[in-house]
Amino acid sequence: MNLHEYQAKSRLEAFGIPVPHGQVAGTPQEARRIAENLGGTVVVKAQVLTGGRGKAGGVKLAWTPAEAEAHAQAILGMNIKGHIVRQVLVDPASAIKQEIYLGITNDRAARKPVIICSAEGGMDIEEVNRRKPEAIIREHVDPLLGLCDFQINALASGIELPYPLWKQFRRLAQALYDCFIASDATLCEINPLAITEEGDLLALDAKMSIDDNSLFRHPDLAALRDTSAEPEAETRARAANLSYVRLDGQIGCLVNGAGLAMATMDMTSLYGEADGIGPANFLDIGGGADAETVAAALRIILTDPDVKAILLNIFGGITRADEVARGVIQAFSEFESDLPKIVRLVGTNEEEGRRLLEEAHIPNIITATTLSEAARKAVAAVKGG
Amino acid sequence: MNLHEYQAKSRLEAFGIPVPHGQVAGTPQEARRIAENLGGTVVVKAQVLTGGRGKAGGVKLAWTPAEAEAHAQAILGMNIKGHIVRQVLVDPASAIKQEIYLGITNDRAARKPVIICSAEGGMDIEEVNRRKPEAIIREHVDPLLGLCDFQINALASGIELPYPLWKQFRRLAQALYDCFIASDATLCEINPLAITEEGDLLALDAKMSIDDNSLFRHPDLAALRDTSAEPEAETRARAANLSYVRLDGQIGCLVNGAGLAMATMDMTSLYGEADGIGPANFLDIGGGADAETVAAALRIILTDPDVKAILLNIFGGITRADEVARGVIQAFSEFESDLPKIVRLVGTNEEEGRRLLEEAHIPNIITATTLSEAARKAVAAVKGG
Amino acid sequence: MAILINLNTRLLVQGITGQQGLFHTRQMIAYGTNVVGGITPGKGGQWVEGKPVFDTVRCAAEATGANVSVIYVPAPFAADAILEAIDAELPLIVAITEGIPVRDMMRVRRALDQSQSRLVGPNCPGLLTPGQSKVGIMPGHIAMPGSVGVVSRSGTLTYEAINALTQRGIGQSTCVGIGGDPINGTSFLDVLQMFEDDPDTEKVVLIGEIGGTDEQKAAEFIGQHMTKPVVAFIAGRRAPEGRTMGHAGAIVEGGVGTAAEKIALFQSVGVRVADTPEQIPELVAS
Amino acid sequence: MAILINLNTRLLVQGITGQQGLFHTRQMIAYGTNVVGGITPGKGGQWVEGKPVFDTVRCAAEATGANVSVIYVPAPFAADAILEAIDAELPLIVAITEGIPVRDMMRVRRALDQSQSRLVGPNCPGLLTPGQSKVGIMPGHIAMPGSVGVVSRSGTLTYEAINALTQRGIGQSTCVGIGGDPINGTSFLDVLQMFEDDPDTEKVVLIGEIGGTDEQKAAEFIGQHMTKPVVAFIAGRRAPEGRTMGHAGAIVEGGVGTAAEKIALFQSVGVRVADTPEQIPELVAS
């Protein structure tokens, strides 16, 4: 889960990291009032959960409150890579001597957090990495020892940070690490971290991503989720604990397990591509899903108007086939649907599951034994339908 | 450094551990007012930095405010093992079903903290250990991983804590560990930890000791030190960063290094015991002591009326003999003293040190080369003086 | 012989009184696995399916002589359960639980590195040595004893592969689900080495996914050290780039870990890659 | 040969620009120790006594090929300095600093256990191989080359013993101060083993103290594994019970670790125990 810039900055500030004291506006008038209160030059910044807003014209400098209002007017409602801007952050502009980069993320291969620093701040770090990899200093953090001061010194030394700033930088980097750990973040990034004309460090922009699996222990972070920008189906899927990604095909897939769900997508693509037929979605009901979860998944698929056939592929392990059957029956007792339903039900309690489905007499059910068979039948059903 | 019961309990409470909401009184009248405010039965408890106050009559139950006042009257000013009671804690009395023990300390041999729990609370844990060692459950804590819930479960299971209390107990034990670590404690002990009639856990009494070496990062804890009960010389020694323990002999020792200081005590005892002569103190000026520290040490020794001779034994390593000589000269320029001064100065910069001392012409200086010679000369000086 | 579990496996079930734990304990017992006891803190002294329940793993291990533990504990408590099994020095720990936070697994991983224990999982279907022992949630009836070792990052896709093999009369030595999480206990490489060393295993089936670099390392290992033939299947060929597909592990990161890349690497070291799960037994048999 | 340090020692000084660091760097260079550089974060690029100063130990070690680091950093920063030296994989780290909090040393100790580095100290006078190399703060002129290994928990009391030996014309192979803190890097036992294995060492002098159980373990080791004669001295025979005498290590805990107990144990395994420091050379010579 990603946080908006203003949310990330407010969290960083709670851990002691200096940030500009701007405010968020939902209307141009609000933006003007904030600019008036701040006084001086301000920056008006689109709050969207995607990169590249600068290039899209989503970040503008304003010398007067009237200008701030005009910029907010232009930015609010903007569509940046499919994300509609609903809020702008109005920050006081700062006089800047240098911009650096400081971020922490998890290094999968090393199985440790890694703190990354570069004197080349203000631009995409991936871009810096391609162009000038020696400008990036990395320190892996032992998750049990935590970030040590000597590692921060190594970063400061590596980017040739002026010595009078080292103490401030140590405090800030420690605070960033504390925030990363305490938030179960997968990314905490300050870019740019400005050295102001007054010789202070200031986090001008920030990104934070939170490990979704950790949200059970972070109700405060979970409450920050902005669902206004994402498709309603994804919001509902998350609420039902489903892993759902909408795609552009016609076969609504409901599968247990991410690997099998991907293989199901692969098979429908493989058999359907000659006819322009493919999966309408990736949908993994997870391990041990109960009838209610299955029903919720079917409801999401059934509300997608592009879906012309449903492919239900369950290989029971921790998920029990009889529970899945109950969910299917429950969903179709609510929604009447004439769509072809290709059902493949194997594994734990498969006989009981098949029996339940047969007894329920749901219309237009097509059974299959193997995955390939199920995928081929689904493609055929779309072609025939 | 040890905390008073009321200080320890207030700190435990800050970490989320339930404690009785009593208050501290310095006069019987205050104790009465606190008892009136609390209502009901109260306990009046002497606040002294020593054990055994129960047996000494320093803990009394009071059914009325008047009784609380009378008890406070009796307890305030009491001398418990050389400690004068200057404050009492007035706590509400609790209805108790069971008393257990829960403490954390450092296990030197294992180089880890160890959390200790026993169903036999309310008495000295050393006593329980002697009488019924199987009643004590121990879990060593990996200082990098921290206290794990499974370890707390093992404690709860080991003392057969009723299951409905486990969740509360886990929270409390975690809080105790957090407090132990965050306070750089060497001991955090709740004894007794009461199970109340209402089925809650309540820390009725608590002890905390703080690692003196850590106080630089705990100004709040350092400020809690109660110097009212200790000899003034020890307070002054600590302020000057000296390690000082008063003993009952006549030879004031000033030594660099704890081992050498102990050996110096051993030698003066060895040569003096036939004549009832021995060390007046243990005094280690530490490594790298400067002239000011040496002068402070000499001032402390010179204000001890029992001291009949001074033995200065310095083997320079990180401590430089010339610095020590400067301190000696400084101290004796302030205090005129005719006491015999046995000086042994060897090691780093010894020639310069000896030269400085000679040029200062301090009266009654006796030089020595070896430790045994210095100890024998000090004993002889006391005998002759 | 087989690998990791066999007839000598003495199994503890952590979370035995929970819904999943109880259901799969019954399944494992029904399969013939020697379940010797279970752990649920606070329920020590109870009995479940004729097996004693303990408060702690240490007590359970001492009382039963267990050598494997399987974990069905919910995600918020799962890391603690793994640490407890490590602390009790069990040689093999199998964590079924999915959704454990990354930070927890980083801590577990460090504790593991300092121990003698092996962890399989988390977020995995467990282990199955057909005809001998089943630890986890794999449906036992789809497998049959034989000489093909199966190792997989996926859960249900593993069953798919096992089922396809059995349907064609090809039995398995041991089936190992290593789990799809970014930080786990046992890698493809570990299991490939075990299969290479196992006299009961003649061929190996590897089921991979998009994302991460485990398959690349496996391919390298196969090229350098494996003498036994390997057949692979990689899920996610048609996955759109940059979107997470369920597994924390299954994300395509800037060109690293695409299916095409992994398939090419496998083929370069002589591994035959199946296009469909049903094709796996054909390649194994040929 | 000797142990731990010799003519091949290439030394880094952590905290080289501080008062103590600078003073003792001069002393060590004057003694002939091969100081190859120093570290003070933020002062990288400067030169001290003709030696280059670096911001980090890793850079310093790479640039100089150092194999030992000595730490004079003040207590609040000393644990970080040790961790840095461990991270830079220096084989030998000598920490002079006293007053490091116990909690810091518990963390350091765990990091050490997972590394290949050896730590001597903290709160120790360092190492001295007479005529070859001096690392730390021991006054070099009191020692002379020879075949007696000296190991001690104390600082200045060690000098006392070395001085007494030298006065009697008895030289030393290596003198090792292991430090008086409750949690340290190297124990009596470690050093006794090294002396036992060192062809240049013929006899050993051990200087102990009251408190703790290190001397007891040393006595056990001597009884079981040492072939070379050992002479001991224990400080604190006359210490009142239950009072801390300076060292965090030197506290008599409820009958555990009294001088009498330690002396008796040493004598029971054939170690001769001196009554005064001056008696040490007599016992060594006899």
PDB file of C-alpha atoms in Angstrom, chain A residues 106 108-109 111-113 142-144 180-182 184 186 211 213-214 216-218 234 243-247 255-263 265-267 269-271 273 282 284 286-289 313 315-320 344 346-351 369-373, chain C residues 19-20 23-24 27 72 75-76 96 98-104 106-107 109-111 114 137-139 141-142 153-154 156-157 159-160 163 182-185 187 209-213 217 233-240 243-251 253 275-278:
ATOM      1  CA  ASN A 106      14.224  -4.183   1.398  1.00  0.00           C
ATOM      2  CA  ARG A 108      15.210  -9.357  -1.341  1.00  0.00           C
ATOM      3  CA  ALA A 109      18.375 -11.133  -2.332  1.00  0.00           C
ATOM      4  CA  ARG A 111      17.157 -10.443   2.943  1.00  0.00           C
ATOM      5  CA  LYS A 112      17.934  -7.179   4.667  1.00  0.00           C
ATOM      6  CA  PRO A 113      16.905  -3.543   4.481  1.00  0.00           C
ATOM      7  CA  ASP A 142      21.348  -6.072   9.835  1.00  0.00           C
ATOM      8  CA  PRO A 143      17.665  -6.191  10.833  1.00  0.00           C
ATOM      9  CA  LEU A 144      18.589  -7.339  14.334  1.00  0.00           C
ATOM     10  CA  PHE A 180      10.797   2.395   8.113  1.00  0.00           C
ATOM     11  CA  ILE A 181      10.827  -0.303  10.791  1.00  0.00           C
ATOM     12  CA  ALA A 182       8.017   1.040  12.962  1.00  0.00           C
ATOM     13  CA  ASP A 184       6.604  -2.014   8.405  1.00  0.00           C
ATOM     14  CA  THR A 186       8.852  -1.625   2.159  1.00  0.00           C
ATOM     15  CA  ASP A 211       3.798  -4.029   3.646  1.00  0.00           C
ATOM     16  CA  ASN A 213       0.706  -8.112   5.303  1.00  0.00           C
ATOM     17  CA  SER A 214       1.575  -5.916   8.266  1.00  0.00           C
ATOM     18  CA  PHE A 216      -3.173  -5.860  10.969  1.00  0.00           C
ATOM     19  CA  ARG A 217      -0.837  -4.171  13.431  1.00  0.00           C
ATOM     20  CA  HIS A 218      -1.046  -0.690  11.898  1.00  0.00           C
ATOM     21  CA  GLU A 234     -10.044  -3.768  -6.344  1.00  0.00           C
ATOM     22  CA  SER A 243      -5.862 -10.764  -4.616  1.00  0.00           C
ATOM     23  CA  TYR A 244      -7.442  -9.238  -7.742  1.00  0.00           C
ATOM     24  CA  VAL A 245      -5.981  -7.531 -10.800  1.00  0.00           C
ATOM     25  CA  ARG A 246      -8.258  -6.500 -13.645  1.00  0.00           C
ATOM     26  CA  LEU A 247      -7.066  -7.363 -17.146  1.00  0.00           C
ATOM     27  CA  VAL A 255      -8.521 -19.620  -8.730  1.00  0.00           C
ATOM     28  CA  ASN A 256      -6.940 -20.641  -5.442  1.00  0.00           C
ATOM     29  CA  GLY A 257      -3.246 -19.900  -5.252  1.00  0.00           C
ATOM     30  CA  ALA A 258      -1.215 -17.262  -7.063  1.00  0.00           C
ATOM     31  CA  GLY A 259       0.865 -19.719  -9.064  1.00  0.00           C
ATOM     32  CA  LEU A 260      -2.155 -21.662 -10.265  1.00  0.00           C
ATOM     33  CA  ALA A 261      -3.984 -18.405 -11.004  1.00  0.00           C
ATOM     34  CA  MET A 262      -1.067 -17.279 -13.152  1.00  0.00           C
ATOM     35  CA  ALA A 263      -0.945 -20.653 -14.885  1.00  0.00           C
ATOM     36  CA  MET A 265      -4.167 -16.947 -17.100  1.00  0.00           C
ATOM     37  CA  ASP A 266      -1.307 -18.369 -19.154  1.00  0.00           C
ATOM     38  CA  MET A 267      -3.476 -21.270 -20.398  1.00  0.00           C
ATOM     39  CA  SER A 269      -4.119 -16.781 -23.199  1.00  0.00           C
ATOM     40  CA  LEU A 270      -2.390 -19.694 -24.885  1.00  0.00           C
ATOM     41  CA  TYR A 271      -5.603 -21.284 -26.173  1.00  0.00           C
ATOM     42  CA  GLU A 273      -4.908 -15.727 -28.328  1.00  0.00           C
ATOM     43  CA  PHE A 282      -6.143 -12.383 -12.085  1.00  0.00           C
ATOM     44  CA  ASP A 284      -6.521 -15.566  -6.200  1.00  0.00           C
ATOM     45  CA  GLY A 286      -5.877 -17.418  -1.243  1.00  0.00           C
ATOM     46  CA  GLY A 287      -5.332 -20.399   0.998  1.00  0.00           C
ATOM     47  CA  GLY A 288      -8.107 -21.688   3.220  1.00  0.00           C
ATOM     48  CA  ALA A 289     -10.788 -19.464   1.677  1.00  0.00           C
ATOM     49  CA  ASN A 313     -10.241 -23.541 -11.062  1.00  0.00           C
ATOM     50  CA  PHE A 315      -7.151 -27.423  -6.504  1.00  0.00           C
ATOM     51  CA  GLY A 316      -7.948 -28.053  -2.854  1.00  0.00           C
ATOM     52  CA  GLY A 317      -5.196 -28.190  -0.289  1.00  0.00           C
ATOM     53  CA  ILE A 318      -5.843 -25.867   2.603  1.00  0.00           C
ATOM     54  CA  THR A 319      -8.845 -24.646   0.612  1.00  0.00           C
ATOM     55  CA  ARG A 320     -11.580 -27.245   0.753  1.00  0.00           C
ATOM     56  CA  ARG A 344     -12.791 -27.529 -12.223  1.00  0.00           C
ATOM     57  CA  VAL A 346     -10.072 -31.181  -7.471  1.00  0.00           C
ATOM     58  CA  GLY A 347      -8.138 -31.938  -4.298  1.00  0.00           C
ATOM     59  CA  THR A 348      -9.249 -31.880  -0.669  1.00  0.00           C
ATOM     60  CA  ASN A 349     -12.939 -32.874  -0.305  1.00  0.00           C
ATOM     61  CA  GLU A 350     -13.490 -32.785  -4.057  1.00  0.00           C
ATOM     62  CA  GLU A 351     -16.245 -35.434  -4.075  1.00  0.00           C
ATOM     63  CA  THR A 369     -10.893 -32.349 -15.194  1.00  0.00           C
ATOM     64  CA  THR A 370      -7.593 -30.793 -16.195  1.00  0.00           C
ATOM     65  CA  LEU A 371      -6.488 -27.178 -16.327  1.00  0.00           C
ATOM     66  CA  SER A 372      -5.899 -27.303 -20.090  1.00  0.00           C
ATOM     67  CA  GLU A 373      -9.323 -28.779 -20.611  1.00  0.00           C
TER      68      GLU A 373
ATOM     69  CA  GLN C  19      -9.449 -24.592  12.589  1.00  0.00           C
ATOM     70  CA  GLN C  20      -6.788 -25.207   9.929  1.00  0.00           C
ATOM     71  CA  PHE C  23      -8.430 -30.111   9.951  1.00  0.00           C
ATOM     72  CA  HIS C  24      -4.999 -30.839   8.532  1.00  0.00           C
ATOM     73  CA  GLN C  27      -5.685 -35.297   7.169  1.00  0.00           C
ATOM     74  CA  TYR C  72      -0.569 -23.490  11.089  1.00  0.00           C
ATOM     75  CA  ALA C  75       0.140 -14.696  10.433  1.00  0.00           C
ATOM     76  CA  PRO C  76       0.327 -12.240  13.371  1.00  0.00           C
ATOM     77  CA  ILE C  96       2.308 -23.207   6.123  1.00  0.00           C
ATOM     78  CA  GLU C  98       0.734 -17.125   4.529  1.00  0.00           C
ATOM     79  CA  GLY C  99       0.815 -13.361   4.950  1.00  0.00           C
ATOM     80  CA  ILE C 100       3.670 -13.068   7.465  1.00  0.00           C
ATOM     81  CA  PRO C 101       5.050  -9.491   7.363  1.00  0.00           C
ATOM     82  CA  VAL C 102       8.430  -9.121   5.656  1.00  0.00           C
ATOM     83  CA  ARG C 103       9.977  -7.502   8.723  1.00  0.00           C
ATOM     84  CA  ASP C 104       9.071 -10.532  10.839  1.00  0.00           C
ATOM     85  CA  MET C 106      13.796 -10.865   8.153  1.00  0.00           C
ATOM     86  CA  ARG C 107      14.167 -11.384  11.894  1.00  0.00           C
ATOM     87  CA  ARG C 109      15.784 -15.504   8.826  1.00  0.00           C
ATOM     88  CA  ARG C 110      18.613 -14.052  10.928  1.00  0.00           C
ATOM     89  CA  ALA C 111      17.708 -16.319  13.848  1.00  0.00           C
ATOM     90  CA  GLN C 114      22.477 -18.772  13.575  1.00  0.00           C
ATOM     91  CA  ILE C 137      -1.643 -29.306   3.331  1.00  0.00           C
ATOM     92  CA  MET C 138      -0.936 -31.129   0.091  1.00  0.00           C
ATOM     93  CA  PRO C 139      -3.790 -33.433  -0.851  1.00  0.00           C
ATOM     94  CA  HIS C 141      -4.365 -38.863  -2.699  1.00  0.00           C
ATOM     95  CA  ILE C 142      -3.039 -37.152  -5.839  1.00  0.00           C
ATOM     96  CA  ARG C 153       7.446 -22.068  -5.216  1.00  0.00           C
ATOM     97  CA  SER C 154       3.737 -22.333  -5.801  1.00  0.00           C
ATOM     98  CA  THR C 156      -1.827 -25.356  -5.810  1.00  0.00           C
ATOM     99  CA  LEU C 157       0.225 -25.357  -8.974  1.00  0.00           C
ATOM    100  CA  TYR C 159      -0.684 -30.198  -6.886  1.00  0.00           C
ATOM    101  CA  GLU C 160      -1.385 -29.657 -10.538  1.00  0.00           C
ATOM    102  CA  ASN C 163      -1.535 -34.831 -10.203  1.00  0.00           C
ATOM    103  CA  PRO C 182      10.357 -13.093  -0.832  1.00  0.00           C
ATOM    104  CA  ILE C 183      12.096 -14.217   2.360  1.00  0.00           C
ATOM    105  CA  ASN C 184      11.857 -17.913   3.051  1.00  0.00           C
ATOM    106  CA  GLY C 185      13.786 -20.699   4.676  1.00  0.00           C
ATOM    107  CA  SER C 187      15.515 -22.205  -1.724  1.00  0.00           C
ATOM    108  CA  GLU C 209       7.128 -18.314 -11.174  1.00  0.00           C
ATOM    109  CA  ILE C 210       7.829 -14.838 -12.433  1.00  0.00           C
ATOM    110  CA  GLY C 211       9.611 -12.452 -10.067  1.00  0.00           C
ATOM    111  CA  GLY C 212      12.749 -12.723  -7.998  1.00  0.00           C
ATOM    112  CA  THR C 213      15.971 -14.453  -8.913  1.00  0.00           C
ATOM    113  CA  LYS C 217      20.248 -19.287  -9.255  1.00  0.00           C
ATOM    114  CA  PHE C 233       7.364 -25.110 -15.635  1.00  0.00           C
ATOM    115  CA  ILE C 234       7.218 -21.326 -15.115  1.00  0.00           C
ATOM    116  CA  ALA C 235       3.915 -19.633 -14.288  1.00  0.00           C
ATOM    117  CA  GLY C 236       3.204 -16.043 -15.307  1.00  0.00           C
ATOM    118  CA  ARG C 237       4.261 -15.950 -18.962  1.00  0.00           C
ATOM    119  CA  ARG C 238       1.319 -13.705 -19.772  1.00  0.00           C
ATOM    120  CA  ALA C 239       1.454 -11.541 -16.634  1.00  0.00           C
ATOM    121  CA  PRO C 240       1.474  -7.799 -17.345  1.00  0.00           C
ATOM    122  CA  ARG C 243       1.722  -5.612 -11.347  1.00  0.00           C
ATOM    123  CA  THR C 244       1.871  -7.827  -8.286  1.00  0.00           C
ATOM    124  CA  MET C 245       0.098 -11.117  -8.925  1.00  0.00           C
ATOM    125  CA  GLY C 246      -0.883 -12.303  -5.481  1.00  0.00           C
ATOM    126  CA  HIS C 247       2.372 -13.699  -4.178  1.00  0.00           C
ATOM    127  CA  ALA C 248       4.686 -11.186  -2.649  1.00  0.00           C
ATOM    128  CA  GLY C 249       7.271 -13.107  -4.655  1.00  0.00           C
ATOM    129  CA  ALA C 250       5.485 -12.886  -7.958  1.00  0.00           C
ATOM    130  CA  ILE C 251       6.217  -9.364  -9.099  1.00  0.00           C
ATOM    131  CA  GLU C 253      10.739  -5.936 -11.171  1.00  0.00           C
ATOM    132  CA  ASP C 275       4.236 -25.103 -21.856  1.00  0.00           C
ATOM    133  CA  THR C 276       1.316 -26.529 -19.868  1.00  0.00           C
ATOM    134  CA  PRO C 277       1.170 -28.456 -16.592  1.00  0.00           C
ATOM    135  CA  GLU C 278      -0.106 -31.472 -18.561  1.00  0.00           C
TER     136      GLU C 278
END
